[in-house]
């Protein structure tokens, strides 16, 4: 199929501070990184986060489990278990990289998933959107170069 066919589930723009907690074999890479959520679906999220270069390099090579912590956002679970699907560097400094990251949720409790769905329905209504009856599985695709701005 066409690459855009993967986007048949509803993603809602939700800009909120989050925390990214990688679960990696190399314990020196473990830690809590503050990030920003940009969009959310029932099955995944797009975030930006600044990572130590070694962690970025590790995650770029090894899709890894992680926790996405929604802080104390009312209406969302405290945290969800996820897997990193792709990373794309946007700003590189000497020892740190700011990147976009696509996350796919895993092992989400049905009650938590229902909570996310309700949150998305409210967010969609506020944005004047209608959430589809059926949200299909999927993860945000990395932005294509054509859609990236030079900012």
PDB file of C-alpha atoms in Angstrom:
ATOM      1  CA  UNK A   1       0.000   0.000   0.000  1.00  0.00           C
ATOM      2  CA  UNK A   2       0.865   3.650  -0.101  1.00  0.00           C
ATOM      3  CA  UNK A   3       3.001   4.859   2.855  1.00  0.00           C
ATOM      4  CA  UNK A   4       0.290   7.310   3.950  1.00  0.00           C
ATOM      5  CA  UNK A   5      -2.120   4.374   4.439  1.00  0.00           C
ATOM      6  CA  UNK A   6      -0.436   3.782   7.793  1.00  0.00           C
ATOM      7  CA  UNK A   7      -1.982   6.988   9.128  1.00  0.00           C
ATOM      8  CA  UNK A   8      -5.546   5.686   9.287  1.00  0.00           C
ATOM      9  CA  UNK A   9      -5.806   6.087  13.052  1.00  0.00           C
ATOM     10  CA  UNK A  10      -6.561   9.384  14.704  1.00  0.00           C
ATOM     11  CA  UNK A  11      -3.710  11.419  16.101  1.00  0.00           C
ATOM     12  CA  UNK A  12      -4.561  14.498  18.100  1.00  0.00           C
ATOM     13  CA  UNK A  13      -2.192  17.410  18.602  1.00  0.00           C
ATOM     14  CA  UNK A  14      -1.594  17.527  22.347  1.00  0.00           C
ATOM     15  CA  UNK A  15       1.327  19.683  23.457  1.00  0.00           C
ATOM     16  CA  UNK A  16       2.279  18.798  27.046  1.00  0.00           C
ATOM     17  CA  UNK A  17       5.472  18.322  29.031  1.00  0.00           C
ATOM     18  CA  UNK A  18       6.310  14.639  29.513  1.00  0.00           C
ATOM     19  CA  UNK A  19       9.159  12.563  30.853  1.00  0.00           C
ATOM     20  CA  UNK A  20      10.894   9.830  28.869  1.00  0.00           C
ATOM     21  CA  UNK A  21      12.415   6.939  30.816  1.00  0.00           C
ATOM     22  CA  UNK A  22      14.412   4.530  28.644  1.00  0.00           C
ATOM     23  CA  UNK A  23      14.703   0.909  29.763  1.00  0.00           C
ATOM     24  CA  UNK A  24      17.997  -0.173  28.250  1.00  0.00           C
ATOM     25  CA  UNK A  25      20.572  -2.879  28.910  1.00  0.00           C
ATOM     26  CA  UNK A  26      23.335  -0.315  29.355  1.00  0.00           C
ATOM     27  CA  UNK A  27      22.514   1.061  32.801  1.00  0.00           C
ATOM     28  CA  UNK A  28      24.758   4.113  32.252  1.00  0.00           C
ATOM     29  CA  UNK A  29      22.136   5.259  29.724  1.00  0.00           C
ATOM     30  CA  UNK A  30      19.270   5.033  32.213  1.00  0.00           C
ATOM     31  CA  UNK A  31      17.740   8.222  33.485  1.00  0.00           C
ATOM     32  CA  UNK A  32      14.751  10.493  33.225  1.00  0.00           C
ATOM     33  CA  UNK A  33      14.729  12.952  30.340  1.00  0.00           C
ATOM     34  CA  UNK A  34      12.274  15.848  30.178  1.00  0.00           C
ATOM     35  CA  UNK A  35      10.521  16.061  26.842  1.00  0.00           C
ATOM     36  CA  UNK A  36       7.500  17.473  25.060  1.00  0.00           C
ATOM     37  CA  UNK A  37       4.531  15.522  23.760  1.00  0.00           C
ATOM     38  CA  UNK A  38       3.362  16.788  20.348  1.00  0.00           C
ATOM     39  CA  UNK A  39       0.694  14.337  19.364  1.00  0.00           C
ATOM     40  CA  UNK A  40      -1.037  11.377  20.821  1.00  0.00           C
ATOM     41  CA  UNK A  41      -3.168   8.468  19.653  1.00  0.00           C
ATOM     42  CA  UNK A  42      -4.514   5.454  21.501  1.00  0.00           C
ATOM     43  CA  UNK A  43      -1.550   3.450  20.311  1.00  0.00           C
ATOM     44  CA  UNK A  44       1.384   5.824  20.322  1.00  0.00           C
ATOM     45  CA  UNK A  45       2.867   9.280  20.628  1.00  0.00           C
ATOM     46  CA  UNK A  46       5.246  11.717  19.003  1.00  0.00           C
ATOM     47  CA  UNK A  47       7.620  13.466  21.403  1.00  0.00           C
ATOM     48  CA  UNK A  48      10.683  15.659  21.254  1.00  0.00           C
ATOM     49  CA  UNK A  49      13.398  15.061  23.832  1.00  0.00           C
ATOM     50  CA  UNK A  50      17.047  16.002  24.381  1.00  0.00           C
ATOM     51  CA  UNK A  51      19.229  12.954  24.992  1.00  0.00           C
ATOM     52  CA  UNK A  52      22.878  12.353  25.787  1.00  0.00           C
ATOM     53  CA  UNK A  53      24.570  11.456  22.496  1.00  0.00           C
ATOM     54  CA  UNK A  54      25.401   7.908  23.607  1.00  0.00           C
ATOM     55  CA  UNK A  55      21.764   7.228  24.500  1.00  0.00           C
ATOM     56  CA  UNK A  56      20.580   8.683  21.181  1.00  0.00           C
ATOM     57  CA  UNK A  57      23.071   6.466  19.320  1.00  0.00           C
ATOM     58  CA  UNK A  58      21.959   3.420  21.312  1.00  0.00           C
ATOM     59  CA  UNK A  59      18.231   4.018  20.740  1.00  0.00           C
ATOM     60  CA  UNK A  60      18.824   4.790  17.074  1.00  0.00           C
ATOM     61  CA  UNK A  61      20.344   1.320  16.650  1.00  0.00           C
ATOM     62  CA  UNK A  62      18.137  -0.544  19.134  1.00  0.00           C
ATOM     63  CA  UNK A  63      14.385   0.072  19.390  1.00  0.00           C
ATOM     64  CA  UNK A  64      13.957  -0.159  23.155  1.00  0.00           C
ATOM     65  CA  UNK A  65      11.238  -0.342  25.781  1.00  0.00           C
ATOM     66  CA  UNK A  66      10.593   2.804  27.769  1.00  0.00           C
ATOM     67  CA  UNK A  67       8.089   4.549  29.966  1.00  0.00           C
ATOM     68  CA  UNK A  68       6.369   7.749  28.929  1.00  0.00           C
ATOM     69  CA  UNK A  69       5.345   9.659  32.040  1.00  0.00           C
ATOM     70  CA  UNK A  70       2.529  12.161  31.582  1.00  0.00           C
ATOM     71  CA  UNK A  71       3.442  13.909  34.864  1.00  0.00           C
ATOM     72  CA  UNK A  72       0.295  14.952  36.664  1.00  0.00           C
ATOM     73  CA  UNK A  73      -1.859  15.575  33.627  1.00  0.00           C
ATOM     74  CA  UNK A  74      -5.468  15.045  34.748  1.00  0.00           C
ATOM     75  CA  UNK A  75      -7.247  12.577  32.520  1.00  0.00           C
ATOM     76  CA  UNK A  76      -4.159  10.627  31.446  1.00  0.00           C
ATOM     77  CA  UNK A  77      -2.524   7.609  33.089  1.00  0.00           C
ATOM     78  CA  UNK A  78       0.527   8.565  35.174  1.00  0.00           C
ATOM     79  CA  UNK A  79       2.705   6.668  32.719  1.00  0.00           C
ATOM     80  CA  UNK A  80       2.473   4.160  29.888  1.00  0.00           C
ATOM     81  CA  UNK A  81       4.848   1.452  28.764  1.00  0.00           C
ATOM     82  CA  UNK A  82       6.035   1.991  25.199  1.00  0.00           C
ATOM     83  CA  UNK A  83       8.721   1.132  22.661  1.00  0.00           C
ATOM     84  CA  UNK A  84      10.851   3.545  20.691  1.00  0.00           C
ATOM     85  CA  UNK A  85      10.084   3.083  16.988  1.00  0.00           C
ATOM     86  CA  UNK A  86      12.161   5.785  15.304  1.00  0.00           C
ATOM     87  CA  UNK A  87      14.322   8.768  16.221  1.00  0.00           C
ATOM     88  CA  UNK A  88      15.316  11.745  14.114  1.00  0.00           C
ATOM     89  CA  UNK A  89      17.865  14.291  15.273  1.00  0.00           C
ATOM     90  CA  UNK A  90      16.753  17.924  14.926  1.00  0.00           C
ATOM     91  CA  UNK A  91      19.423  19.807  16.908  1.00  0.00           C
ATOM     92  CA  UNK A  92      22.861  18.363  17.581  1.00  0.00           C
ATOM     93  CA  UNK A  93      25.186  19.760  20.215  1.00  0.00           C
ATOM     94  CA  UNK A  94      28.540  18.351  21.281  1.00  0.00           C
ATOM     95  CA  UNK A  95      27.292  15.829  23.823  1.00  0.00           C
ATOM     96  CA  UNK A  96      23.513  16.060  23.471  1.00  0.00           C
ATOM     97  CA  UNK A  97      20.978  15.698  20.672  1.00  0.00           C
ATOM     98  CA  UNK A  98      17.443  16.994  20.541  1.00  0.00           C
ATOM     99  CA  UNK A  99      15.329  14.603  18.521  1.00  0.00           C
ATOM    100  CA  UNK A 100      11.839  13.723  17.438  1.00  0.00           C
ATOM    101  CA  UNK A 101      10.836  10.264  18.552  1.00  0.00           C
ATOM    102  CA  UNK A 102       7.939   7.993  17.614  1.00  0.00           C
ATOM    103  CA  UNK A 103       6.698   5.746  20.410  1.00  0.00           C
ATOM    104  CA  UNK A 104       4.378   2.774  20.195  1.00  0.00           C
ATOM    105  CA  UNK A 105       2.483   1.917  23.374  1.00  0.00           C
ATOM    106  CA  UNK A 106       2.792  -1.660  24.625  1.00  0.00           C
ATOM    107  CA  UNK A 107       0.969  -3.669  27.283  1.00  0.00           C
ATOM    108  CA  UNK A 108      -1.395  -0.796  28.038  1.00  0.00           C
ATOM    109  CA  UNK A 109      -3.978  -1.804  30.583  1.00  0.00           C
ATOM    110  CA  UNK A 110      -7.532  -1.664  29.073  1.00  0.00           C
ATOM    111  CA  UNK A 111      -8.606   0.856  31.731  1.00  0.00           C
ATOM    112  CA  UNK A 112      -5.614   3.069  30.880  1.00  0.00           C
ATOM    113  CA  UNK A 113      -6.357   2.755  27.178  1.00  0.00           C
ATOM    114  CA  UNK A 114      -9.962   3.799  27.826  1.00  0.00           C
ATOM    115  CA  UNK A 115      -8.641   6.766  29.807  1.00  0.00           C
ATOM    116  CA  UNK A 116      -6.400   7.814  26.904  1.00  0.00           C
ATOM    117  CA  UNK A 117      -9.302   7.446  24.479  1.00  0.00           C
ATOM    118  CA  UNK A 118     -11.554   9.633  26.621  1.00  0.00           C
ATOM    119  CA  UNK A 119      -8.787  12.233  26.906  1.00  0.00           C
ATOM    120  CA  UNK A 120      -8.381  12.170  23.101  1.00  0.00           C
ATOM    121  CA  UNK A 121     -12.127  12.545  22.585  1.00  0.00           C
ATOM    122  CA  UNK A 122     -12.166  15.637  24.804  1.00  0.00           C
ATOM    123  CA  UNK A 123      -9.074  17.080  23.101  1.00  0.00           C
ATOM    124  CA  UNK A 124     -10.576  16.362  19.671  1.00  0.00           C
ATOM    125  CA  UNK A 125     -13.855  18.043  20.612  1.00  0.00           C
ATOM    126  CA  UNK A 126     -11.944  21.111  21.802  1.00  0.00           C
ATOM    127  CA  UNK A 127     -10.115  21.192  18.467  1.00  0.00           C
ATOM    128  CA  UNK A 128     -13.392  20.786  16.570  1.00  0.00           C
ATOM    129  CA  UNK A 129     -12.482  17.314  15.333  1.00  0.00           C
ATOM    130  CA  UNK A 130     -14.513  14.147  15.425  1.00  0.00           C
ATOM    131  CA  UNK A 131     -12.605  11.152  16.707  1.00  0.00           C
ATOM    132  CA  UNK A 132     -13.177   8.169  14.424  1.00  0.00           C
ATOM    133  CA  UNK A 133     -15.378   5.423  15.784  1.00  0.00           C
ATOM    134  CA  UNK A 134     -12.528   3.003  15.443  1.00  0.00           C
ATOM    135  CA  UNK A 135      -8.944   4.047  16.068  1.00  0.00           C
ATOM    136  CA  UNK A 136      -6.643   1.779  14.091  1.00  0.00           C
ATOM    137  CA  UNK A 137      -3.261   0.623  15.295  1.00  0.00           C
ATOM    138  CA  UNK A 138      -0.323   2.726  14.278  1.00  0.00           C
ATOM    139  CA  UNK A 139       2.639   4.871  15.152  1.00  0.00           C
ATOM    140  CA  UNK A 140       3.509   8.321  13.833  1.00  0.00           C
ATOM    141  CA  UNK A 141       5.766   8.124  10.798  1.00  0.00           C
ATOM    142  CA  UNK A 142       8.959  10.149  10.824  1.00  0.00           C
ATOM    143  CA  UNK A 143       8.421  13.489   9.097  1.00  0.00           C
ATOM    144  CA  UNK A 144       9.539  13.472   5.478  1.00  0.00           C
ATOM    145  CA  UNK A 145      12.161  16.066   4.499  1.00  0.00           C
ATOM    146  CA  UNK A 146       9.557  17.930   2.400  1.00  0.00           C
ATOM    147  CA  UNK A 147       7.394  18.586   5.441  1.00  0.00           C
ATOM    148  CA  UNK A 148      10.228  19.704   7.710  1.00  0.00           C
ATOM    149  CA  UNK A 149      10.568  23.435   8.174  1.00  0.00           C
ATOM    150  CA  UNK A 150      13.962  25.079   8.431  1.00  0.00           C
ATOM    151  CA  UNK A 151      13.233  26.474  11.880  1.00  0.00           C
TER     152      UNK A 151
END
